[in-house]
Coordinates of C-alpha atoms in Angstrom, one line a residue:
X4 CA 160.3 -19.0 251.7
X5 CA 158.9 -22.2 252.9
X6 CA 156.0 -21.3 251.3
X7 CA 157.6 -21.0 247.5
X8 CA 159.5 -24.0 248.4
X9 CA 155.9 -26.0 248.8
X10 CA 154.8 -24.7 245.5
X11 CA 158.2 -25.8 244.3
X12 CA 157.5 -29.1 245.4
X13 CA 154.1 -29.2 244.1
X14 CA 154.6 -28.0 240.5
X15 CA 157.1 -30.6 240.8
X16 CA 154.3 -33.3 241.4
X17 CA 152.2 -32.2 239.0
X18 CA 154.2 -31.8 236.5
X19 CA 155.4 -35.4 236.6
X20 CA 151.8 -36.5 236.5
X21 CA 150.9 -34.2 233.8
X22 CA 153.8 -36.1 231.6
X23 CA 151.9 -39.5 232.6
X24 CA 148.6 -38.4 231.9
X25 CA 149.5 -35.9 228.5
X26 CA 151.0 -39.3 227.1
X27 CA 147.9 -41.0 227.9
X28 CA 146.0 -38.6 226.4
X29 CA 148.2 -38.2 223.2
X30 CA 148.2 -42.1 222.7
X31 CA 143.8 -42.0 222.9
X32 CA 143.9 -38.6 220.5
X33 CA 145.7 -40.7 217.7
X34 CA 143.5 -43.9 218.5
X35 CA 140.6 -41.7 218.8
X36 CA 141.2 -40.1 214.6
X37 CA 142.5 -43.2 213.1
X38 CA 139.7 -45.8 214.4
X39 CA 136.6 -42.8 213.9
X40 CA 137.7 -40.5 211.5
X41 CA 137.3 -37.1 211.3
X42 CA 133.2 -37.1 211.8
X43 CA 133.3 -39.9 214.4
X44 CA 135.9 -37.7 216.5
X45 CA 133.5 -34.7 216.0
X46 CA 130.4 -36.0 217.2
X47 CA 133.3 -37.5 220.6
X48 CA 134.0 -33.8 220.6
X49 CA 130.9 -32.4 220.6
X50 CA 130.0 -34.6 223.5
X51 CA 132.9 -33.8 225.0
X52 CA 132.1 -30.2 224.0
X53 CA 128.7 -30.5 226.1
X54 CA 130.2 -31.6 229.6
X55 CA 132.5 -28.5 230.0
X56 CA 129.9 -26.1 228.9
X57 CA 127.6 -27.6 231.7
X58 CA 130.1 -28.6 234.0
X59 CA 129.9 -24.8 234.7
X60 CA 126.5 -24.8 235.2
X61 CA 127.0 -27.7 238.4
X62 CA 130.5 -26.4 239.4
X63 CA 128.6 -23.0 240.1
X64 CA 131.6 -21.5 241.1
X65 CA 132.2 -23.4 244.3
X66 CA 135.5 -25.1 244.4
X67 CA 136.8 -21.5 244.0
X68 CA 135.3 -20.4 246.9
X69 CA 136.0 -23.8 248.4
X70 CA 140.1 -23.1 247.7
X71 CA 139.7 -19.6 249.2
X72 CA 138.1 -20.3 252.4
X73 CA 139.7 -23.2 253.5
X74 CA 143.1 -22.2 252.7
X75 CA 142.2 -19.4 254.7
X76 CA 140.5 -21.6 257.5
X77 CA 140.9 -25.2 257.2
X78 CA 138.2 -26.2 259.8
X79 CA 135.8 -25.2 257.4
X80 CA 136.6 -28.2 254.9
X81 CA 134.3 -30.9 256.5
X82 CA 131.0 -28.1 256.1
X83 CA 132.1 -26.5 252.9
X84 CA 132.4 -29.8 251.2
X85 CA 129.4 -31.6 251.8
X86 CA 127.4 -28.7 251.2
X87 CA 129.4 -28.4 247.8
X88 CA 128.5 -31.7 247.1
X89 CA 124.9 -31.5 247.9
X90 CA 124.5 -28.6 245.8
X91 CA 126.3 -30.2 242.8
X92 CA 124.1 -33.1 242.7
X93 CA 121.2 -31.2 242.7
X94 CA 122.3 -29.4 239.6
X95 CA 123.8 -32.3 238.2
X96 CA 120.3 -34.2 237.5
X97 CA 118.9 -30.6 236.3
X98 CA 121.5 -30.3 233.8
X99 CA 121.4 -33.7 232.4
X100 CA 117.9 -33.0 231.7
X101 CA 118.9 -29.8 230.1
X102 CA 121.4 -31.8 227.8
X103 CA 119.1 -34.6 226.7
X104 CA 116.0 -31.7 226.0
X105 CA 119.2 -29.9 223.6
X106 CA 120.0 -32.9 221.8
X107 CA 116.8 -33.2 220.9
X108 CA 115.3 -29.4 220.3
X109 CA 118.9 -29.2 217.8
X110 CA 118.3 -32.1 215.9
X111 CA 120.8 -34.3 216.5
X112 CA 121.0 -37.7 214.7
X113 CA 120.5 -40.6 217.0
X114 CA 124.1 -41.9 217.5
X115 CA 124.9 -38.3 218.3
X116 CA 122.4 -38.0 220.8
X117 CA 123.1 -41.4 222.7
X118 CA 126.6 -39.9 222.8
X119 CA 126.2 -36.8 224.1
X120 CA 123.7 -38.8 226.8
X121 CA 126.3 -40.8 227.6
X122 CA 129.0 -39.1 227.9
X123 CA 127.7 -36.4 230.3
X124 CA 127.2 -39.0 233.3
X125 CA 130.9 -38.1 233.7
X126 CA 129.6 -34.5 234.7
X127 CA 128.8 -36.0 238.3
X128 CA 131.7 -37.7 239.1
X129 CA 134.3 -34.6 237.9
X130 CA 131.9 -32.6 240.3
X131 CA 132.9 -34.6 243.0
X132 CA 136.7 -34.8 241.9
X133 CA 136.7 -31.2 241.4
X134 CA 135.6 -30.1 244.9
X135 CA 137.4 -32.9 246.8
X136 CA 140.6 -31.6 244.8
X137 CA 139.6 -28.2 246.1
X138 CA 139.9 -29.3 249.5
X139 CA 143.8 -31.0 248.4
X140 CA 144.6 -27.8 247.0
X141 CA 143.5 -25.4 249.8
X142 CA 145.9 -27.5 252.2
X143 CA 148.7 -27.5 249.5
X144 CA 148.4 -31.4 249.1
X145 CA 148.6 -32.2 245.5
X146 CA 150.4 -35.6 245.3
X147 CA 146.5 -37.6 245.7
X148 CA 144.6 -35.6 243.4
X149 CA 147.8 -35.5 240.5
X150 CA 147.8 -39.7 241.3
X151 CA 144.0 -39.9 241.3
X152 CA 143.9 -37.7 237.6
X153 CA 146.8 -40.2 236.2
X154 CA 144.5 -43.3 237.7
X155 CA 141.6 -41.7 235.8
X156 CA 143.5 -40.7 232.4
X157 CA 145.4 -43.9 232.0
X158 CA 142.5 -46.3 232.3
X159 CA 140.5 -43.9 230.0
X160 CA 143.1 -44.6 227.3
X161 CA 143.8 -47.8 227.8
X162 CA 140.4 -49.5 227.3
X163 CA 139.4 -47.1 224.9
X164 CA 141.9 -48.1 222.9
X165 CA 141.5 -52.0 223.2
X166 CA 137.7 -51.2 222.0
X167 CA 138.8 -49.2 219.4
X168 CA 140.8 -51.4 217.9
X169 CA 138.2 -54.5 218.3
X170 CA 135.5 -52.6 216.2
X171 CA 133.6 -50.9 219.3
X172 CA 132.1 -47.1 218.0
X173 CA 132.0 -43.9 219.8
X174 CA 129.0 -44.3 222.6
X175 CA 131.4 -47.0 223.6
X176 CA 133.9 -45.0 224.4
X177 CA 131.8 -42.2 225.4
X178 CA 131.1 -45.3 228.3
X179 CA 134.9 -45.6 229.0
X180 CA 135.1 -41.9 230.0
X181 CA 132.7 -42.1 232.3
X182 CA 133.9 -45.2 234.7
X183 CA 137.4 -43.1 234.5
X184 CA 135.6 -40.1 236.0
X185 CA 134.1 -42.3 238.8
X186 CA 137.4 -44.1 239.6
X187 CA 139.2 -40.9 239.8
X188 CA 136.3 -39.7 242.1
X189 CA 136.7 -42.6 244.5
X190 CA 140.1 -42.4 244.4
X191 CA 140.1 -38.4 246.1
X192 CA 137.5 -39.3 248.2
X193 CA 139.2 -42.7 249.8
X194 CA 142.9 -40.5 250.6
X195 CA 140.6 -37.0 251.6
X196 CA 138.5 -39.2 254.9
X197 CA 142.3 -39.6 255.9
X198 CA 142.7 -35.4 256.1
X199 CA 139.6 -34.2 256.7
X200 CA 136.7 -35.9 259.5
X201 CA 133.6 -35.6 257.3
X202 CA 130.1 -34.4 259.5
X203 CA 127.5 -35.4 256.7
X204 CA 125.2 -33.3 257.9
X205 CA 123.3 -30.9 255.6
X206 CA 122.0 -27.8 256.9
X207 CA 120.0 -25.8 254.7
X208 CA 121.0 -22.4 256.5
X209 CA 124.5 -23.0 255.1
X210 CA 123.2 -23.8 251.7
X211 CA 122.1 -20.3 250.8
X212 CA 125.3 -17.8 251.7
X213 CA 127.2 -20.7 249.9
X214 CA 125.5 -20.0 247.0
X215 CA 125.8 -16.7 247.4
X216 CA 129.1 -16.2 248.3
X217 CA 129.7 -18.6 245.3
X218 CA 127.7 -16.7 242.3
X219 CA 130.4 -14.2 240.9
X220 CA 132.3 -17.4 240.5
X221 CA 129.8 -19.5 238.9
X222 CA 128.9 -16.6 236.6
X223 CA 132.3 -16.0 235.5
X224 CA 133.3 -19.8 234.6
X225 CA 129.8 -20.4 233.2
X226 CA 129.9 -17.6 230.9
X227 CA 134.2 -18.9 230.2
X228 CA 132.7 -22.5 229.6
X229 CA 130.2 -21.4 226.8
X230 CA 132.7 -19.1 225.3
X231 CA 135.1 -22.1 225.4
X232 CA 132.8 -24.8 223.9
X233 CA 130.3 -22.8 222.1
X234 CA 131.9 -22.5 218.7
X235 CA 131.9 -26.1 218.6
X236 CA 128.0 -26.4 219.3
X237 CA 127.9 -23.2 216.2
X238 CA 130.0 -25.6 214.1
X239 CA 128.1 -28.4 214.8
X240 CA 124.4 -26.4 213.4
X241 CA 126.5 -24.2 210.4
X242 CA 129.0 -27.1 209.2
X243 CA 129.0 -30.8 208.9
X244 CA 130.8 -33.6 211.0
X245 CA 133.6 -33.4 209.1
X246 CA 134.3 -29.5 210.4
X247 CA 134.0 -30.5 213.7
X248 CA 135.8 -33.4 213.8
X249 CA 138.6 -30.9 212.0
X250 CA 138.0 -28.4 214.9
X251 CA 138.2 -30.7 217.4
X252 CA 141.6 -32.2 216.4
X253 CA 142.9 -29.0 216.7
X254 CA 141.2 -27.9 220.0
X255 CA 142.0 -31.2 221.3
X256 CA 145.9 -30.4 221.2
X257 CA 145.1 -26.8 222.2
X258 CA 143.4 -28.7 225.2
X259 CA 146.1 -30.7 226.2
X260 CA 148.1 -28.4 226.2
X261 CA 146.2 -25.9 228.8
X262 CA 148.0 -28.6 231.5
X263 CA 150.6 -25.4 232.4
X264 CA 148.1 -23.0 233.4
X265 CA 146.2 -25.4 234.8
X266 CA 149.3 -26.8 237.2
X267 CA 151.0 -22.9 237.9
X268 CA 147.3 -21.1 238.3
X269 CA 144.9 -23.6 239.6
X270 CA 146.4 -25.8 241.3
X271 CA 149.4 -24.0 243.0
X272 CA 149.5 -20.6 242.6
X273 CA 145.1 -19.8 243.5
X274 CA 145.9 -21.5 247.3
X275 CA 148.8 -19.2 248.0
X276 CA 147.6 -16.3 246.7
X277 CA 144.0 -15.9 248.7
X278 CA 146.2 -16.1 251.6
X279 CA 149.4 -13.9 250.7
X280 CA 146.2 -11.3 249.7
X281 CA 145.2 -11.1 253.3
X282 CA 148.4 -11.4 254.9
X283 CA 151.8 -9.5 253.0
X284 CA 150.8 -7.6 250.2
X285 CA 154.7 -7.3 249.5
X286 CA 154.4 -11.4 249.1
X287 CA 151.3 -11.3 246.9
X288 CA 153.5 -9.0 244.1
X289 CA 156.4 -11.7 244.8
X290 CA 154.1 -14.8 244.4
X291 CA 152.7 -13.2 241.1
X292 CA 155.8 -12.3 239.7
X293 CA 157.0 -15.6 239.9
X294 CA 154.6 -17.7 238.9
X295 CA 153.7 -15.2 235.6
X296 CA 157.8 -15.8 234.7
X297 CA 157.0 -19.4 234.6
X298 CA 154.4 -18.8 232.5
X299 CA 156.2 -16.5 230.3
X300 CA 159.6 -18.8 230.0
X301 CA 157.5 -22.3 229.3
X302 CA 154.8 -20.7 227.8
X303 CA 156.5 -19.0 224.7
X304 CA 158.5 -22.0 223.6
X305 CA 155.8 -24.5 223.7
X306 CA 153.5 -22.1 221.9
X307 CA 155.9 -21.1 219.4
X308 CA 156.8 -25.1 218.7
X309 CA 153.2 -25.9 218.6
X310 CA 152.9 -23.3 215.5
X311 CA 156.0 -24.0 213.6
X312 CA 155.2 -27.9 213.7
X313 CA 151.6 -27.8 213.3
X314 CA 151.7 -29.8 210.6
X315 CA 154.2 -32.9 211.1
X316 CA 152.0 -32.9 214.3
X317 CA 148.8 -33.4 212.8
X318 CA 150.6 -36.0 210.5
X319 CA 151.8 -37.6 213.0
X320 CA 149.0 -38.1 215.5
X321 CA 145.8 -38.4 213.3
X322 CA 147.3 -40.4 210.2
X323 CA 144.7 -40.1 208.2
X324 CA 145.1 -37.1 205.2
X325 CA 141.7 -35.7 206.2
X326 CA 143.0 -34.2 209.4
X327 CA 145.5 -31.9 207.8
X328 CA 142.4 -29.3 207.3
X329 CA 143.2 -29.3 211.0
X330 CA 146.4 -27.8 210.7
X331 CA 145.4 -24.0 209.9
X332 CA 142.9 -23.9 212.8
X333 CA 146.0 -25.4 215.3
X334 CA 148.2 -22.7 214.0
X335 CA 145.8 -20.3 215.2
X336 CA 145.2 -22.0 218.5
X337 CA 148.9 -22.0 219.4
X338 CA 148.6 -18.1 219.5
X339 CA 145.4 -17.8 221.4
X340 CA 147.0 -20.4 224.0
X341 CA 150.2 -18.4 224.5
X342 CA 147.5 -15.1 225.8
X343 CA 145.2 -17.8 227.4
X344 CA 148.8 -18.7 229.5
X345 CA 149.1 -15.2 230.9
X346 CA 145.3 -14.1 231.0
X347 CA 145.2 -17.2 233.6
X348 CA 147.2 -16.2 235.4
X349 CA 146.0 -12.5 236.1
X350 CA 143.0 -14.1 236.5
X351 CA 144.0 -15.7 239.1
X352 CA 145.4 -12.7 241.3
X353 CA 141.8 -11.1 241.0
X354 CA 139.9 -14.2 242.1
X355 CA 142.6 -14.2 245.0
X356 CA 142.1 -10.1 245.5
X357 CA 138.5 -11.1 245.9
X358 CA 137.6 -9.3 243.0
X359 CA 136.0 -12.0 240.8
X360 CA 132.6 -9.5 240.4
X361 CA 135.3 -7.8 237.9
X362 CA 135.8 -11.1 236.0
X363 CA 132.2 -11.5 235.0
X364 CA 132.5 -8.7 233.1
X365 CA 135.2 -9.8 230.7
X366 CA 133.2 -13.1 230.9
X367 CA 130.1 -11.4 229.4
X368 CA 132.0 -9.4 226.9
X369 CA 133.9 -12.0 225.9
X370 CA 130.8 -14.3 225.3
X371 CA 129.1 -11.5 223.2
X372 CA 132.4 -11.2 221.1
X373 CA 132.9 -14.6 220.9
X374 CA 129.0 -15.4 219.5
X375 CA 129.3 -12.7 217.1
X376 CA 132.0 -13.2 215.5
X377 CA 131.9 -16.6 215.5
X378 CA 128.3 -16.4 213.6
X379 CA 130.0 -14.1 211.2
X380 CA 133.1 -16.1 210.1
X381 CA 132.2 -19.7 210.8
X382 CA 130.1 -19.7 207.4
X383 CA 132.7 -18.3 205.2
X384 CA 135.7 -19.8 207.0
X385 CA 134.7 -22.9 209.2
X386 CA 137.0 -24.4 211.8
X387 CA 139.9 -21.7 211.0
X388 CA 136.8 -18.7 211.5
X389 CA 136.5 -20.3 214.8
X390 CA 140.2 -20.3 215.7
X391 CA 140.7 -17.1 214.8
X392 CA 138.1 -16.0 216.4
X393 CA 139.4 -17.8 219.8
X394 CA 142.2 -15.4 219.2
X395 CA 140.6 -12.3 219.0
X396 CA 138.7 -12.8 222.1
X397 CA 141.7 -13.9 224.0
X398 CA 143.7 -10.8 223.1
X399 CA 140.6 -8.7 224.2
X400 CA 140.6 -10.4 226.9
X401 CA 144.5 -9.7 228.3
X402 CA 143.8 -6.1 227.5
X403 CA 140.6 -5.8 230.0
X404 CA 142.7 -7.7 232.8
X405 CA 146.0 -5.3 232.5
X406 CA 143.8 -2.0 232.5
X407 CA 141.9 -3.2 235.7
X408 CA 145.0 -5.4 237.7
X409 CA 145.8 -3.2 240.4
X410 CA 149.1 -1.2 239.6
X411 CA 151.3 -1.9 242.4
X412 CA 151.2 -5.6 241.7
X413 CA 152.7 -5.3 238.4
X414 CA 156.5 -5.8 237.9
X415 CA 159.0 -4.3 235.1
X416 CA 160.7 -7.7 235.6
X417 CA 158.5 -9.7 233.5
X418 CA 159.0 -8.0 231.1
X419 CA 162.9 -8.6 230.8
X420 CA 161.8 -12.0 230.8
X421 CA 159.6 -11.7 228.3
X422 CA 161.9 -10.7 226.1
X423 CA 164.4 -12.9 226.7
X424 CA 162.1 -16.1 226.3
X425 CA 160.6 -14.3 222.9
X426 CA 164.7 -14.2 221.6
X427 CA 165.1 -17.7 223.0
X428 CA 162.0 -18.8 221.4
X429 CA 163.0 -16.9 217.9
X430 CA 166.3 -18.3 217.6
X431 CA 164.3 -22.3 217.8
X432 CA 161.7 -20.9 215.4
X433 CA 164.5 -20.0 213.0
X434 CA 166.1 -23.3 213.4
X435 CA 162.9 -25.4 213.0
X436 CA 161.6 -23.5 209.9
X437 CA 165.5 -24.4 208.2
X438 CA 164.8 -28.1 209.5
X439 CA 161.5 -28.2 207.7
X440 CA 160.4 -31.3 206.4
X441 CA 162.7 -33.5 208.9
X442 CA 161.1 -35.6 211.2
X443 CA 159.3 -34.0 214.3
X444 CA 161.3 -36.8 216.4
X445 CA 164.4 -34.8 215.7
X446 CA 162.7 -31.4 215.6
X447 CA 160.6 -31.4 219.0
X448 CA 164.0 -32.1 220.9
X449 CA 166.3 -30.2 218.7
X450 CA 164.0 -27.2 219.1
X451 CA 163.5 -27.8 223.1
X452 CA 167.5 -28.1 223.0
X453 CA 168.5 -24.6 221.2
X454 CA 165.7 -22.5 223.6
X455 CA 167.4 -24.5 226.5
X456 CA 171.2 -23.2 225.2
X457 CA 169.7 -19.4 224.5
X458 CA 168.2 -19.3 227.9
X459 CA 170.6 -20.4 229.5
X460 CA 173.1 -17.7 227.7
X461 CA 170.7 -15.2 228.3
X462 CA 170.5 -16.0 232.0
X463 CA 166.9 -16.3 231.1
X464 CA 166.1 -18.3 234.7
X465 CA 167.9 -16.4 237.7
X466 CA 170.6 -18.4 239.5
X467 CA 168.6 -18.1 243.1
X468 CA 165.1 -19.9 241.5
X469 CA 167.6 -22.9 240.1
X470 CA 169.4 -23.3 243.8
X471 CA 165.3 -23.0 245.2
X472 CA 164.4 -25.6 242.8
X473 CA 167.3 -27.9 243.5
X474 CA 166.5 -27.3 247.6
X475 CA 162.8 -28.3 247.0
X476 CA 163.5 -31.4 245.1
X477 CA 166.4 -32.5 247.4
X478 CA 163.7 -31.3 250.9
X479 CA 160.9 -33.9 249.3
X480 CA 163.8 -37.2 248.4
X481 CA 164.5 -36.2 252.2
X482 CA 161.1 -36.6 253.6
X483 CA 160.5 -40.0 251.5
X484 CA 163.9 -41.3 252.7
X485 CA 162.7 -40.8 256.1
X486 CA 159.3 -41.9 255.6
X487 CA 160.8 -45.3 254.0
X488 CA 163.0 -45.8 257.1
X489 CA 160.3 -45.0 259.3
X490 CA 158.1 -48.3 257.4

């Protein structure tokens, strides 16, 4: 119990920081359309598009492994982590070079280039955030890491906003990113010496089973990176600037919007479940159980929204009449992002079952799918050919992890909640499409406000999680009381 309380507490945390930083990041999207238009945002995108496909390649897979073993033994943190970081660097200058060789060997235009250049210095500084986060998450510690991301994502939007709206173009803010990613490096760092004694020493024994123990990892998020990102690079050589500035609006939103998984899977539920796998296999079916009803209950309604209001939501944050060739392609999106919500978070239980090996298989099919089908309909149908094609692969992707999850971790009780959020979520579906053509400032909380009623008449959140969640919150006002009267 004192376990799900922690991850109570935490998704608390992190979900109050997501709400800083998703505002942040809203406020820069908008900024980001209306000052560069749609083929100024595309060639930010495509840069952007660039660091996460080879942020893979210098991740390597070894914050997971990082999570897994400390959480299992914390007085490996001070060895695992430098020789992380050593690693990382390493591969960091080798994939900068790879980046500049691709700008040029695909024929990017100047301005394009230098913006791709620049923007992937950032790839550095997330490899250290990423792995000293690791290190927060494998002792359950998330309050540093969710301040050090809202440090990071605020400034980010802030300056890039004042140069925006003084004239300054997109390697400019292409800049801006990077200095956020190095103040929210320094930031883990400075609050991780006061956790963990760092030995910097380096021994090259170490390096090698690290890297070993690390490549089902590294293969399965590299070949998730490209199959993320690589549609854009496809639109980028079959369409114009335009197309991917219209893509990227879309994905953008579909980005943000990842926060959920990212909070439940990564950052809460990955610690606890490596060691409920080696400890109560009873607990592990308990852990999973909850945290895929989370998924399931805020997961349906915010994908359901993000489809009925596609539009007014493109209107509202771009402005400008050319993004509204977005809207299709985020209609699509919204459905891929309710299967990427629970394909997470199976994913998850394997990487914590130690069966990632099993992941790089879906990785690998997914890529080839993804490729071919992407070279087939990107021609003919552009951005949407690409969203759609986001969808297909997702769905192929939640088959593949259901066949091989391991029955007994499975529960009958997700899918009562299931159906209960898809009601809920039907009855504010109705609602909104009658409301049509109002303003989204009414509709987003009028829509938030009849799922809210049906789930609650539907009992749609058991009475026991609400009391835990109440005892969780009230446990952490406690200890900051305390800590306040102890100043």
């Amino acid at each position: 119990m004192n376990t799900l309380k922690r991850a109570v507490s935490n998704s608390a945390v992190m979900f109050l920081s997501q709400g800083i930083t998703w505002t942040a990041t809203l406020f820069l999207t908008a900024a980001l359309g209306r000052y560069l238009g749609a083929a100024g945002f595309g060639d930010l995108y495509l840069a952007m598009s660039f660091g996460v496909i080879f942020s893979g390649v210098v991740a390597f897979g070894l914050d997971q492994q990082l999570v897994r073993a400390v959480a299992r033994d914390r007085t490996l943190a001070s060895s695992y982590l430098v020789h992380s970081l050593t690693i990382k660097f390493v591969l960091s200058v080798l994939a900068f070079a790879m980046i500049i060789g691709l700008t040029y060997l695909l024929g990017y235009a100047p301005v394009v280039r230098m913006t791709i250049t620049v923007y992937c210095i950032v790839i550095l500084f997330h490899a250290v955030t990423d792995s000293t986060t690791a290190v927060f998450q494998s002792y359950e510690h998330l309050f540093h890491p969710a301040l050090g991301t809202v440090i990071e994502k605020v400034f980010v939007a802030a300056v890039a906003i004042v140069l925006l709206t003084r004239g300054h173009g997109v390697v400019a803010v292409a800049a801006v990113f990077v200095i956020g990613g190095l103040l929210g490096a320094l930031w883990r760092v400075l609050f991780l010496r006061k956790m963990v004694r760092f030995q910097f020493a380096v021994d090259v024994k170490n390096l090698r089973p690290l890297m070993v123990g690390a490549l089902p990892f590294f293969v399965y998020w590299m070949l998730s990176a490209v199959y993320f990102r690589i549609d854009t690079v496809l639109l980028s050589i079959l369409s114009t600037a335009d197309v991917v500035g219209w893509y990227g609006a879309a994905y953008k939103l579909f980005d943000t919007l990842s926060f959920l998984p990212s909070i439940i899977c990564t950052a809460i539920m990955y610690p606890i479940l490596s060691r409920l796998a080696v400890q109560s296999r009873a607990n592990l079916r308990f852990a999973l159980g909850k945290g895929l009803d989370v998924m399931l209950m805020l997961g349906i309604p915010i994908c359901t929204g993000l489809f009925m209001l596609a539009d007014p939501i493109i209107r509202l944050i771009y402005g400008k009449p050319e993004f509204l060739n977005a809207v299709p392609a985020l209609q699509w999106l919204a459905l891929a992002l309710f299967l990427m919500y629970v394909n997470w978070v199976l994913g998850t239980v394997l990487i914590g079952l130690d069966r990632e090996k099993r992941l790089t298989v879906v990785a690998g099919l997914s890529l080839v799918i993804n490729l071919a089908l992407n070279w087939v309909l990107i021609p003919p149908y552009q951005h949407v050919g690409a969203a759609a094609v986001t969808v297909g692969t997702e769905l192929f992707i939640f088959v593949y992890l259901v066949a091989i999850l391991p029955r007994d971790l499975l529960s009958r009780s997700s899918l009562i909640v299931f159906a209960k959020a898809v009601i809920a979520a039907g009855a504010m579906a109705a609602v909104l499409y009658a409301l049509r053509g109002q303003s989204l400032l009414m509709l987003v909380p009028l829509g938030g406000l009849v799922y809210g009623l049906i789930a609650l008449l539907l009992r749609l959140v058991p009475p026991d999680d609400l009391r835990l969640f109440k005892q969780a919150v009230l446990s952490r006002r406690g200890r900051s009381a305390a800590g306040t009267k102890t100043a």
